[in-house]
Amino acid sequence: MQFIKQYIEDNKQRLLDELFELLRFPSVSADPKYAPDVLKTADYVAGKLTEAGADNVEVCKTAGYPIVYGEKIIDPSKPTVLVYGHYDVQPPDPLELWKTPPFEPTVRDGKIYARGACDDKGQFYMHVKAFELMMQTDILPCNIKFMIEGEEEVGSANLATFVKENKERLKADVILISDTSMISMEHPSLETGLRGLSYLEVEVTGPNRDLHSGVYGGAVANPATILAKMIASLHDENNHITIPGFYDDVVELTQAEKDALNSAPYDETQYKQDLDIAELWGEKGYSTFERTGTRPTLEVNGIWGGYIGEGAKTVLPSKANAKISMRLVPNQTSEEITKLFTDHFLKIAPASVKVKVTPHHGGEPAVTPTDSVAYRAAQKAIAEAFGKDPIPTRGGGSIPIVALFEAELGLKTVLMGFGLDSDALHSPNEKYDIFNYYKGIETIPLFHKYFAELSK
Amino acid sequence: MQFIKQYIEDNKQRLLDELFELLRFPSVSADPKYAPDVLKTADYVAGKLTEAGADNVEVCKTAGYPIVYGEKIIDPSKPTVLVYGHYDVQPPDPLELWKTPPFEPTVRDGKIYARGACDDKGQFYMHVKAFELMMQTDILPCNIKFMIEGEEEVGSANLATFVKENKERLKADVILISDTSMISMEHPSLETGLRGLSYLEVEVTGPNRDLHSGVYGGAVANPATILAKMIASLHDENNHITIPGFYDDVVELTQAEKDALNSAPYDETQYKQDLDIAELWGEKGYSTFERTGTRPTLEVNGIWGGYIGEGAKTVLPSKANAKISMRLVPNQTSEEITKLFTDHFLKIAPASVKVKVTPHHGGEPAVTPTDSVAYRAAQKAIAEAFGKDPIPTRGGGSIPIVALFEAELGLKTVLMGFGLDSDALHSPNEKYDIFNYYKGIETIPLFHKYFAELSK
């Protein structure tokens, strides 16, 4: 392992510079005006895979943004690790809240500030550099395949097709993904579960046009008020979701599992201070970790209606809209929950308005068994790189394709991420610690080593 | 009266053309980018007053947009009518819903479509043309003064100062305003009351930054959800406002007043069809006219928070905002209601969020006594021009300066408007019927005639 650290030390500036170059591409998949940039990013990634020593590198066309593929087959009888990542990023807005421009990576206090620094460029690029390291030091123990897509932030709409049409090419023994976080560098951890996702847009329409609130106010239902009432009704006084049937398929943790989960360090004062809030909020009867990792939730991601510009306008709006998403846990399914929400939301709408519900992309929850070869390989790799065993955690976020991989390729996924909760994913001033970047490059070759050993 | 109609007929194209020219100025007071246009509009109005025969025409500077003044004193011993109007208009957005551009007046089916066509340019300009008519036909029976301001749509912030500093110049016997509507041209009516206004912006802040809804969803209060719950709580199941003390000063109508109010023609099916709604909504126990004219109400004029752009973004927003206004009736006061709302809204905020309440401009409710000389003059004028007595109505909208005029100038206001509820004030495709425009020009000289006669 010393030579691994040495390689990183000898190449540390270049390892950073290449990542910065990658971060400069504004590969925002959600907004069509960035399309040329997204495509250029794919080419850059392909080039870097080739430079690192990959064969059969291809920028694979899809109906949307391309998927970058590359591989190194050293011996068909060896296990194969399939690395998944994504080169697209979240939209950067609101721009005015960034201290430095989102696509001009800037280092402050040992952290790289840029959109995508952690989610997911900093994280997947560690695997490209770890691959280069293993090739350069001639220690590659497993076959390795890369599948880096460009539409994760908008639902990976074309990934399923690609996976189904490339089952041979993608044959492997495990999928390795770095797109999650650890508790801290002092308390390394491994994600053992991800929540699923159901995402919908709702539109409440009252009158067929904006009205003068003096002329009509009091006689006509205001869609903003009605939407507020409908949203308000979705959580009861215990912050329990009121959609009928919502919790039917939820698997409760055993007491032992809860104890393990809650054994992770947790400083509630620090948690609240970091967010500058006086009080937490959540489902009665559950701890913070249980609430974010093991319980399904419902959030309003966006809400708008009426006049929202400068100054005052006394309008009774025609419409009010919201984007609402739910995080799911086993054994809820995205399709069932989307249906339950839609039916319920349409049902609670009063007759004085019309309601439309439009589902967006969804994703299934997933749990990785801790007794698998893949999990144990990751556990050993982290124990060696960090000097202590990783704590098993349950992640709040969703990576919907994990269930897709299991269904289509029959493969379990190991979620070995090196991010931190403070990385501000999806927010302004997203960052990734330089320490974590190098630590990941150091740990990944150890995963490959132990996966090969434990697979024998 | 025949010569009045003849004058209008002889000049009808020019009367329209001048109004169109006035409508072409995008005099949007709420948005600073239109400032040059607002100022040009003031100059245009001053020019037209001069052409019509006014003396001492002045574009009077204020701390904001100017107030246009003009007068014709024929005999100091005669009564003086002070005409108020406003040359500024509401913002035109949402632009994409206009069939023809908001500042390019277009005629369809005998209606002039433009922002400000009814509110207030079409209406106040009738007075300028009626003045011209009375001058040209040598029938001006009263002294006349004009006070046309440029900030009504943003709260007339500088009008009070102007009125206080010009009490001598503004001395009069009645204030005449056309900025309201009639039931219809078949059922002419006269506004006998206006609701007041209290307007506030509220901001709910949860975490100090937008969060990833997977990482934090379930553990942290979502300001959009909290705002929805707070707004939802403001009306009970009878759509009665729940703010403590809100209704304390409300004067209920007598049964006779209610009967008079409800005697106006009302076709509920047509009302609903016009708005394309299946059901009305309002305070239990009150008719539509009572709800919009005699009861205080609360509306959400705008609401926003989180990600509201294209596509999906799984953010737990840092903030959610709303613009909320209340319409008031006698004897509620804007200052008291603003305070009650603010205190209540801050009180119901849970500890997991911070709430800020910012009041905007307000205005007092007002009622005009139907036995006054001024009201009877308007009644007779309408009876003669329309062939039937006007029905007394209570208006839902607010013209806050009416209370200001009473307090500072000791004057009652006659609200003799010629608009229609279908004029889509504050909405896209605002319009003013050409018939109503000419009818107003015909009726106004009759008001002056009867006001002079009844004042003897």
mmCIF file with all atom_site columns, N, CA, C and O in Angstrom, chain A residues 394-428:
data_model
loop_
_atom_site.group_PDB
_atom_site.id
_atom_site.type_symbol
_atom_site.label_atom_id
_atom_site.label_alt_id
_atom_site.label_comp_id
_atom_site.label_asym_id
_atom_site.label_entity_id
_atom_site.label_seq_id
_atom_site.pdbx_PDB_ins_code
_atom_site.Cartn_x
_atom_site.Cartn_y
_atom_site.Cartn_z
_atom_site.occupancy
_atom_site.B_iso_or_equiv
_atom_site.pdbx_formal_charge
_atom_site.auth_seq_id
_atom_site.auth_comp_id
_atom_site.auth_asym_id
_atom_site.auth_atom_id
_atom_site.pdbx_PDB_model_num
ATOM 1   N N  . ARG A 1 394 ? -27.360 3.741   6.420   1.00 0.00 ? 394 ARG A N  1
ATOM 2   C CA . ARG A 1 394 ? -28.460 3.698   5.457   1.00 0.00 ? 394 ARG A CA 1
ATOM 3   C C  . ARG A 1 394 ? -28.590 5.095   4.875   1.00 0.00 ? 394 ARG A C  1
ATOM 4   O O  . ARG A 1 394 ? -28.811 6.068   5.599   1.00 0.00 ? 394 ARG A O  1
ATOM 5   N N  . GLY A 1 395 ? -28.434 5.178   3.569   1.00 0.00 ? 395 GLY A N  1
ATOM 6   C CA . GLY A 1 395 ? -28.439 6.492   2.936   1.00 0.00 ? 395 GLY A CA 1
ATOM 7   C C  . GLY A 1 395 ? -29.831 7.011   2.639   1.00 0.00 ? 395 GLY A C  1
ATOM 8   O O  . GLY A 1 395 ? -30.747 6.258   2.352   1.00 0.00 ? 395 GLY A O  1
ATOM 9   N N  . GLY A 1 396 ? -29.954 8.339   2.718   1.00 0.00 ? 396 GLY A N  1
ATOM 10  C CA . GLY A 1 396 ? -31.242 8.954   2.446   1.00 0.00 ? 396 GLY A CA 1
ATOM 11  C C  . GLY A 1 396 ? -31.505 9.168   0.969   1.00 0.00 ? 396 GLY A C  1
ATOM 12  O O  . GLY A 1 396 ? -32.649 9.166   0.507   1.00 0.00 ? 396 GLY A O  1
ATOM 13  N N  . GLY A 1 397 ? -30.432 9.330   0.189   1.00 0.00 ? 397 GLY A N  1
ATOM 14  C CA . GLY A 1 397 ? -30.604 9.648   -1.225  1.00 0.00 ? 397 GLY A CA 1
ATOM 15  C C  . GLY A 1 397 ? -30.980 8.440   -2.059  1.00 0.00 ? 397 GLY A C  1
ATOM 16  O O  . GLY A 1 397 ? -31.001 7.311   -1.571  1.00 0.00 ? 397 GLY A O  1
ATOM 17  N N  . SER A 1 398 ? -31.260 8.697   -3.323  1.00 0.00 ? 398 SER A N  1
ATOM 18  C CA . SER A 1 398 ? -31.673 7.637   -4.239  1.00 0.00 ? 398 SER A CA 1
ATOM 19  C C  . SER A 1 398 ? -30.683 7.517   -5.381  1.00 0.00 ? 398 SER A C  1
ATOM 20  O O  . SER A 1 398 ? -30.227 8.518   -5.906  1.00 0.00 ? 398 SER A O  1
ATOM 21  N N  . ILE A 1 399 ? -30.312 6.312   -5.722  1.00 0.00 ? 399 ILE A N  1
ATOM 22  C CA . ILE A 1 399 ? -29.595 6.079   -6.975  1.00 0.00 ? 399 ILE A CA 1
ATOM 23  C C  . ILE A 1 399 ? -30.419 4.993   -7.673  1.00 0.00 ? 399 ILE A C  1
ATOM 24  O O  . ILE A 1 399 ? -30.155 3.799   -7.527  1.00 0.00 ? 399 ILE A O  1
ATOM 25  N N  . PRO A 1 400 ? -31.454 5.433   -8.414  1.00 0.00 ? 400 PRO A N  1
ATOM 26  C CA . PRO A 1 400 ? -32.475 4.510   -8.935  1.00 0.00 ? 400 PRO A CA 1
ATOM 27  C C  . PRO A 1 400 ? -31.908 3.367   -9.778  1.00 0.00 ? 400 PRO A C  1
ATOM 28  O O  . PRO A 1 400 ? -32.497 2.290   -9.844  1.00 0.00 ? 400 PRO A O  1
ATOM 29  N N  . ILE A 1 401 ? -30.759 3.569   -10.376 1.00 0.00 ? 401 ILE A N  1
ATOM 30  C CA . ILE A 1 401 ? -30.269 2.546   -11.306 1.00 0.00 ? 401 ILE A CA 1
ATOM 31  C C  . ILE A 1 401 ? -29.746 1.307   -10.589 1.00 0.00 ? 401 ILE A C  1
ATOM 32  O O  . ILE A 1 401 ? -29.548 0.275   -11.211 1.00 0.00 ? 401 ILE A O  1
ATOM 33  N N  . VAL A 1 402 ? -29.539 1.405   -9.271  1.00 0.00 ? 402 VAL A N  1
ATOM 34  C CA . VAL A 1 402 ? -29.061 0.240   -8.517  1.00 0.00 ? 402 VAL A CA 1
ATOM 35  C C  . VAL A 1 402 ? -30.054 -0.915  -8.652  1.00 0.00 ? 402 VAL A C  1
ATOM 36  O O  . VAL A 1 402 ? -29.661 -2.070  -8.869  1.00 0.00 ? 402 VAL A O  1
ATOM 37  N N  . ALA A 1 403 ? -31.335 -0.613  -8.577  1.00 0.00 ? 403 ALA A N  1
ATOM 38  C CA . ALA A 1 403 ? -32.354 -1.658  -8.732  1.00 0.00 ? 403 ALA A CA 1
ATOM 39  C C  . ALA A 1 403 ? -32.401 -2.144  -10.175 1.00 0.00 ? 403 ALA A C  1
ATOM 40  O O  . ALA A 1 403 ? -32.619 -3.320  -10.447 1.00 0.00 ? 403 ALA A O  1
ATOM 41  N N  . LEU A 1 404 ? -32.169 -1.229  -11.102 1.00 0.00 ? 404 LEU A N  1
ATOM 42  C CA . LEU A 1 404 ? -32.125 -1.585  -12.527 1.00 0.00 ? 404 LEU A CA 1
ATOM 43  C C  . LEU A 1 404 ? -31.016 -2.595  -12.781 1.00 0.00 ? 404 LEU A C  1
ATOM 44  O O  . LEU A 1 404 ? -31.217 -3.612  -13.452 1.00 0.00 ? 404 LEU A O  1
ATOM 45  N N  . PHE A 1 405 ? -29.825 -2.336  -12.218 1.00 0.00 ? 405 PHE A N  1
ATOM 46  C CA . PHE A 1 405 ? -28.694 -3.240  -12.436 1.00 0.00 ? 405 PHE A CA 1
ATOM 47  C C  . PHE A 1 405 ? -28.997 -4.638  -11.903 1.00 0.00 ? 405 PHE A C  1
ATOM 48  O O  . PHE A 1 405 ? -28.667 -5.643  -12.511 1.00 0.00 ? 405 PHE A O  1
ATOM 49  N N  . GLU A 1 406 ? -29.637 -4.655  -10.735 1.00 0.00 ? 406 GLU A N  1
ATOM 50  C CA . GLU A 1 406 ? -29.961 -5.972  -10.163 1.00 0.00 ? 406 GLU A CA 1
ATOM 51  C C  . GLU A 1 406 ? -30.943 -6.716  -11.056 1.00 0.00 ? 406 GLU A C  1
ATOM 52  O O  . GLU A 1 406 ? -30.777 -7.894  -11.333 1.00 0.00 ? 406 GLU A O  1
ATOM 53  N N  . ALA A 1 407 ? -31.943 -5.987  -11.513 1.00 0.00 ? 407 ALA A N  1
ATOM 54  C CA . ALA A 1 407 ? -32.983 -6.628  -12.332 1.00 0.00 ? 407 ALA A CA 1
ATOM 55  C C  . ALA A 1 407 ? -32.450 -7.090  -13.689 1.00 0.00 ? 407 ALA A C  1
ATOM 56  O O  . ALA A 1 407 ? -32.759 -8.186  -14.141 1.00 0.00 ? 407 ALA A O  1
ATOM 57  N N  . GLU A 1 408 ? -31.627 -6.282  -14.345 1.00 0.00 ? 408 GLU A N  1
ATOM 58  C CA . GLU A 1 408 ? -31.213 -6.588  -15.726 1.00 0.00 ? 408 GLU A CA 1
ATOM 59  C C  . GLU A 1 408 ? -29.907 -7.355  -15.814 1.00 0.00 ? 408 GLU A C  1
ATOM 60  O O  . GLU A 1 408 ? -29.688 -8.127  -16.743 1.00 0.00 ? 408 GLU A O  1
ATOM 61  N N  . LEU A 1 409 ? -29.001 -7.095  -14.858 1.00 0.00 ? 409 LEU A N  1
ATOM 62  C CA . LEU A 1 409 ? -27.679 -7.729  -14.949 1.00 0.00 ? 409 LEU A CA 1
ATOM 63  C C  . LEU A 1 409 ? -27.458 -8.752  -13.832 1.00 0.00 ? 409 LEU A C  1
ATOM 64  O O  . LEU A 1 409 ? -26.429 -9.421  -13.803 1.00 0.00 ? 409 LEU A O  1
ATOM 65  N N  . GLY A 1 410 ? -28.430 -8.824  -12.904 1.00 0.00 ? 410 GLY A N  1
ATOM 66  C CA . GLY A 1 410 ? -28.303 -9.764  -11.797 1.00 0.00 ? 410 GLY A CA 1
ATOM 67  C C  . GLY A 1 410 ? -27.173 -9.416  -10.857 1.00 0.00 ? 410 GLY A C  1
ATOM 68  O O  . GLY A 1 410 ? -26.616 -10.282 -10.185 1.00 0.00 ? 410 GLY A O  1
ATOM 69  N N  . LEU A 1 411 ? -26.805 -8.144  -10.784 1.00 0.00 ? 411 LEU A N  1
ATOM 70  C CA . LEU A 1 411 ? -25.639 -7.755  -9.994  1.00 0.00 ? 411 LEU A CA 1
ATOM 71  C C  . LEU A 1 411 ? -26.015 -6.901  -8.798  1.00 0.00 ? 411 LEU A C  1
ATOM 72  O O  . LEU A 1 411 ? -26.881 -6.025  -8.882  1.00 0.00 ? 411 LEU A O  1
ATOM 73  N N  . LYS A 1 412 ? -25.336 -7.165  -7.656  1.00 0.00 ? 412 LYS A N  1
ATOM 74  C CA . LYS A 1 412 ? -25.457 -6.297  -6.495  1.00 0.00 ? 412 LYS A CA 1
ATOM 75  C C  . LYS A 1 412 ? -24.487 -5.136  -6.663  1.00 0.00 ? 412 LYS A C  1
ATOM 76  O O  . LYS A 1 412 ? -23.480 -5.248  -7.378  1.00 0.00 ? 412 LYS A O  1
ATOM 77  N N  . THR A 1 413 ? -24.789 -4.074  -5.964  1.00 0.00 ? 413 THR A N  1
ATOM 78  C CA . THR A 1 413 ? -23.959 -2.877  -6.037  1.00 0.00 ? 413 THR A CA 1
ATOM 79  C C  . THR A 1 413 ? -23.308 -2.613  -4.693  1.00 0.00 ? 413 THR A C  1
ATOM 80  O O  . THR A 1 413 ? -23.954 -2.754  -3.647  1.00 0.00 ? 413 THR A O  1
ATOM 81  N N  . VAL A 1 414 ? -22.022 -2.232  -4.740  1.00 0.00 ? 414 VAL A N  1
ATOM 82  C CA . VAL A 1 414 ? -21.365 -1.751  -3.524  1.00 0.00 ? 414 VAL A CA 1
ATOM 83  C C  . VAL A 1 414 ? -21.292 -0.234  -3.630  1.00 0.00 ? 414 VAL A C  1
ATOM 84  O O  . VAL A 1 414 ? -20.796 0.305   -4.623  1.00 0.00 ? 414 VAL A O  1
ATOM 85  N N  . LEU A 1 415 ? -21.819 0.434   -2.606  1.00 0.00 ? 415 LEU A N  1
ATOM 86  C CA . LEU A 1 415 ? -21.817 1.890   -2.588  1.00 0.00 ? 415 LEU A CA 1
ATOM 87  C C  . LEU A 1 415 ? -20.673 2.350   -1.696  1.00 0.00 ? 415 LEU A C  1
ATOM 88  O O  . LEU A 1 415 ? -20.807 2.456   -0.489  1.00 0.00 ? 415 LEU A O  1
ATOM 89  N N  . MET A 1 416 ? -19.544 2.608   -2.307  1.00 0.00 ? 416 MET A N  1
ATOM 90  C CA . MET A 1 416 ? -18.359 3.016   -1.550  1.00 0.00 ? 416 MET A CA 1
ATOM 91  C C  . MET A 1 416 ? -18.067 4.458   -1.899  1.00 0.00 ? 416 MET A C  1
ATOM 92  O O  . MET A 1 416 ? -17.311 4.738   -2.835  1.00 0.00 ? 416 MET A O  1
ATOM 93  N N  . GLY A 1 417 ? -18.686 5.350   -1.169  1.00 0.00 ? 417 GLY A N  1
ATOM 94  C CA . GLY A 1 417 ? -18.529 6.758   -1.485  1.00 0.00 ? 417 GLY A CA 1
ATOM 95  C C  . GLY A 1 417 ? -17.625 7.450   -0.494  1.00 0.00 ? 417 GLY A C  1
ATOM 96  O O  . GLY A 1 417 ? -17.475 7.001   0.651   1.00 0.00 ? 417 GLY A O  1
ATOM 97  N N  . PHE A 1 418 ? -17.029 8.559   -0.946  1.00 0.00 ? 418 PHE A N  1
ATOM 98  C CA . PHE A 1 418 ? -16.069 9.274   -0.105  1.00 0.00 ? 418 PHE A CA 1
ATOM 99  C C  . PHE A 1 418 ? -16.496 10.720  0.134   1.00 0.00 ? 418 PHE A C  1
ATOM 100 O O  . PHE A 1 418 ? -15.707 11.553  0.528   1.00 0.00 ? 418 PHE A O  1
ATOM 101 N N  . GLY A 1 419 ? -17.783 11.009  -0.116  1.00 0.00 ? 419 GLY A N  1
ATOM 102 C CA . GLY A 1 419 ? -18.271 12.357  0.116   1.00 0.00 ? 419 GLY A CA 1
ATOM 103 C C  . GLY A 1 419 ? -18.558 12.603  1.586   1.00 0.00 ? 419 GLY A C  1
ATOM 104 O O  . GLY A 1 419 ? -18.384 11.710  2.436   1.00 0.00 ? 419 GLY A O  1
ATOM 105 N N  . LEU A 1 420 ? -18.976 13.844  1.880   1.00 0.00 ? 420 LEU A N  1
ATOM 106 C CA . LEU A 1 420 ? -19.367 14.209  3.237   1.00 0.00 ? 420 LEU A CA 1
ATOM 107 C C  . LEU A 1 420 ? -20.707 14.926  3.163   1.00 0.00 ? 420 LEU A C  1
ATOM 108 O O  . LEU A 1 420 ? -21.023 15.554  2.140   1.00 0.00 ? 420 LEU A O  1
ATOM 109 N N  . ASP A 1 421 ? -21.497 14.845  4.224   1.00 0.00 ? 421 ASP A N  1
ATOM 110 C CA . ASP A 1 421 ? -22.791 15.520  4.238   1.00 0.00 ? 421 ASP A CA 1
ATOM 111 C C  . ASP A 1 421 ? -22.651 17.025  4.026   1.00 0.00 ? 421 ASP A C  1
ATOM 112 O O  . ASP A 1 421 ? -23.535 17.679  3.487   1.00 0.00 ? 421 ASP A O  1
ATOM 113 N N  . SER A 1 422 ? -21.485 17.571  4.409   1.00 0.00 ? 422 SER A N  1
ATOM 114 C CA . SER A 1 422 ? -21.280 19.009  4.262   1.00 0.00 ? 422 SER A CA 1
ATOM 115 C C  . SER A 1 422 ? -20.929 19.413  2.836   1.00 0.00 ? 422 SER A C  1
ATOM 116 O O  . SER A 1 422 ? -20.721 20.586  2.556   1.00 0.00 ? 422 SER A O  1
ATOM 117 N N  . ASP A 1 423 ? -20.875 18.448  1.915   1.00 0.00 ? 423 ASP A N  1
ATOM 118 C CA . ASP A 1 423 ? -20.480 18.747  0.540   1.00 0.00 ? 423 ASP A CA 1
ATOM 119 C C  . ASP A 1 423 ? -21.491 19.607  -0.215  1.00 0.00 ? 423 ASP A C  1
ATOM 120 O O  . ASP A 1 423 ? -21.216 20.053  -1.313  1.00 0.00 ? 423 ASP A O  1
ATOM 121 N N  . ALA A 1 424 ? -22.676 19.794  0.348   1.00 0.00 ? 424 ALA A N  1
ATOM 122 C CA . ALA A 1 424 ? -23.688 20.676  -0.259  1.00 0.00 ? 424 ALA A CA 1
ATOM 123 C C  . ALA A 1 424 ? -24.092 20.227  -1.661  1.00 0.00 ? 424 ALA A C  1
ATOM 124 O O  . ALA A 1 424 ? -24.199 21.043  -2.575  1.00 0.00 ? 424 ALA A O  1
ATOM 125 N N  . LEU A 1 425 ? -24.333 18.936  -1.781  1.00 0.00 ? 425 LEU A N  1
ATOM 126 C CA . LEU A 1 425 ? -24.848 18.417  -3.050  1.00 0.00 ? 425 LEU A CA 1
ATOM 127 C C  . LEU A 1 425 ? -26.150 19.139  -3.383  1.00 0.00 ? 425 LEU A C  1
ATOM 128 O O  . LEU A 1 425 ? -26.942 19.434  -2.507  1.00 0.00 ? 425 LEU A O  1
ATOM 129 N N  . HIS A 1 426 ? -26.356 19.429  -4.667  1.00 0.00 ? 426 HIS A N  1
ATOM 130 C CA . HIS A 1 426 ? -27.613 20.023  -5.128  1.00 0.00 ? 426 HIS A CA 1
ATOM 131 C C  . HIS A 1 426 ? -27.802 21.454  -4.621  1.00 0.00 ? 426 HIS A C  1
ATOM 132 O O  . HIS A 1 426 ? -28.866 22.048  -4.824  1.00 0.00 ? 426 HIS A O  1
ATOM 133 N N  . SER A 1 427 ? -26.792 21.988  -3.948  1.00 0.00 ? 427 SER A N  1
ATOM 134 C CA . SER A 1 427 ? -26.899 23.329  -3.382  1.00 0.00 ? 427 SER A CA 1
ATOM 135 C C  . SER A 1 427 ? -25.819 24.225  -3.979  1.00 0.00 ? 427 SER A C  1
ATOM 136 O O  . SER A 1 427 ? -24.917 23.739  -4.643  1.00 0.00 ? 427 SER A O  1
ATOM 137 N N  . PRO A 1 428 ? -25.891 25.515  -3.707  1.00 0.00 ? 428 PRO A N  1
ATOM 138 C CA . PRO A 1 428 ? -24.768 26.385  -4.082  1.00 0.00 ? 428 PRO A CA 1
ATOM 139 C C  . PRO A 1 428 ? -23.542 26.023  -3.248  1.00 0.00 ? 428 PRO A C  1
ATOM 140 O O  . PRO A 1 428 ? -23.666 25.505  -2.140  1.00 0.00 ? 428 PRO A O  1
#
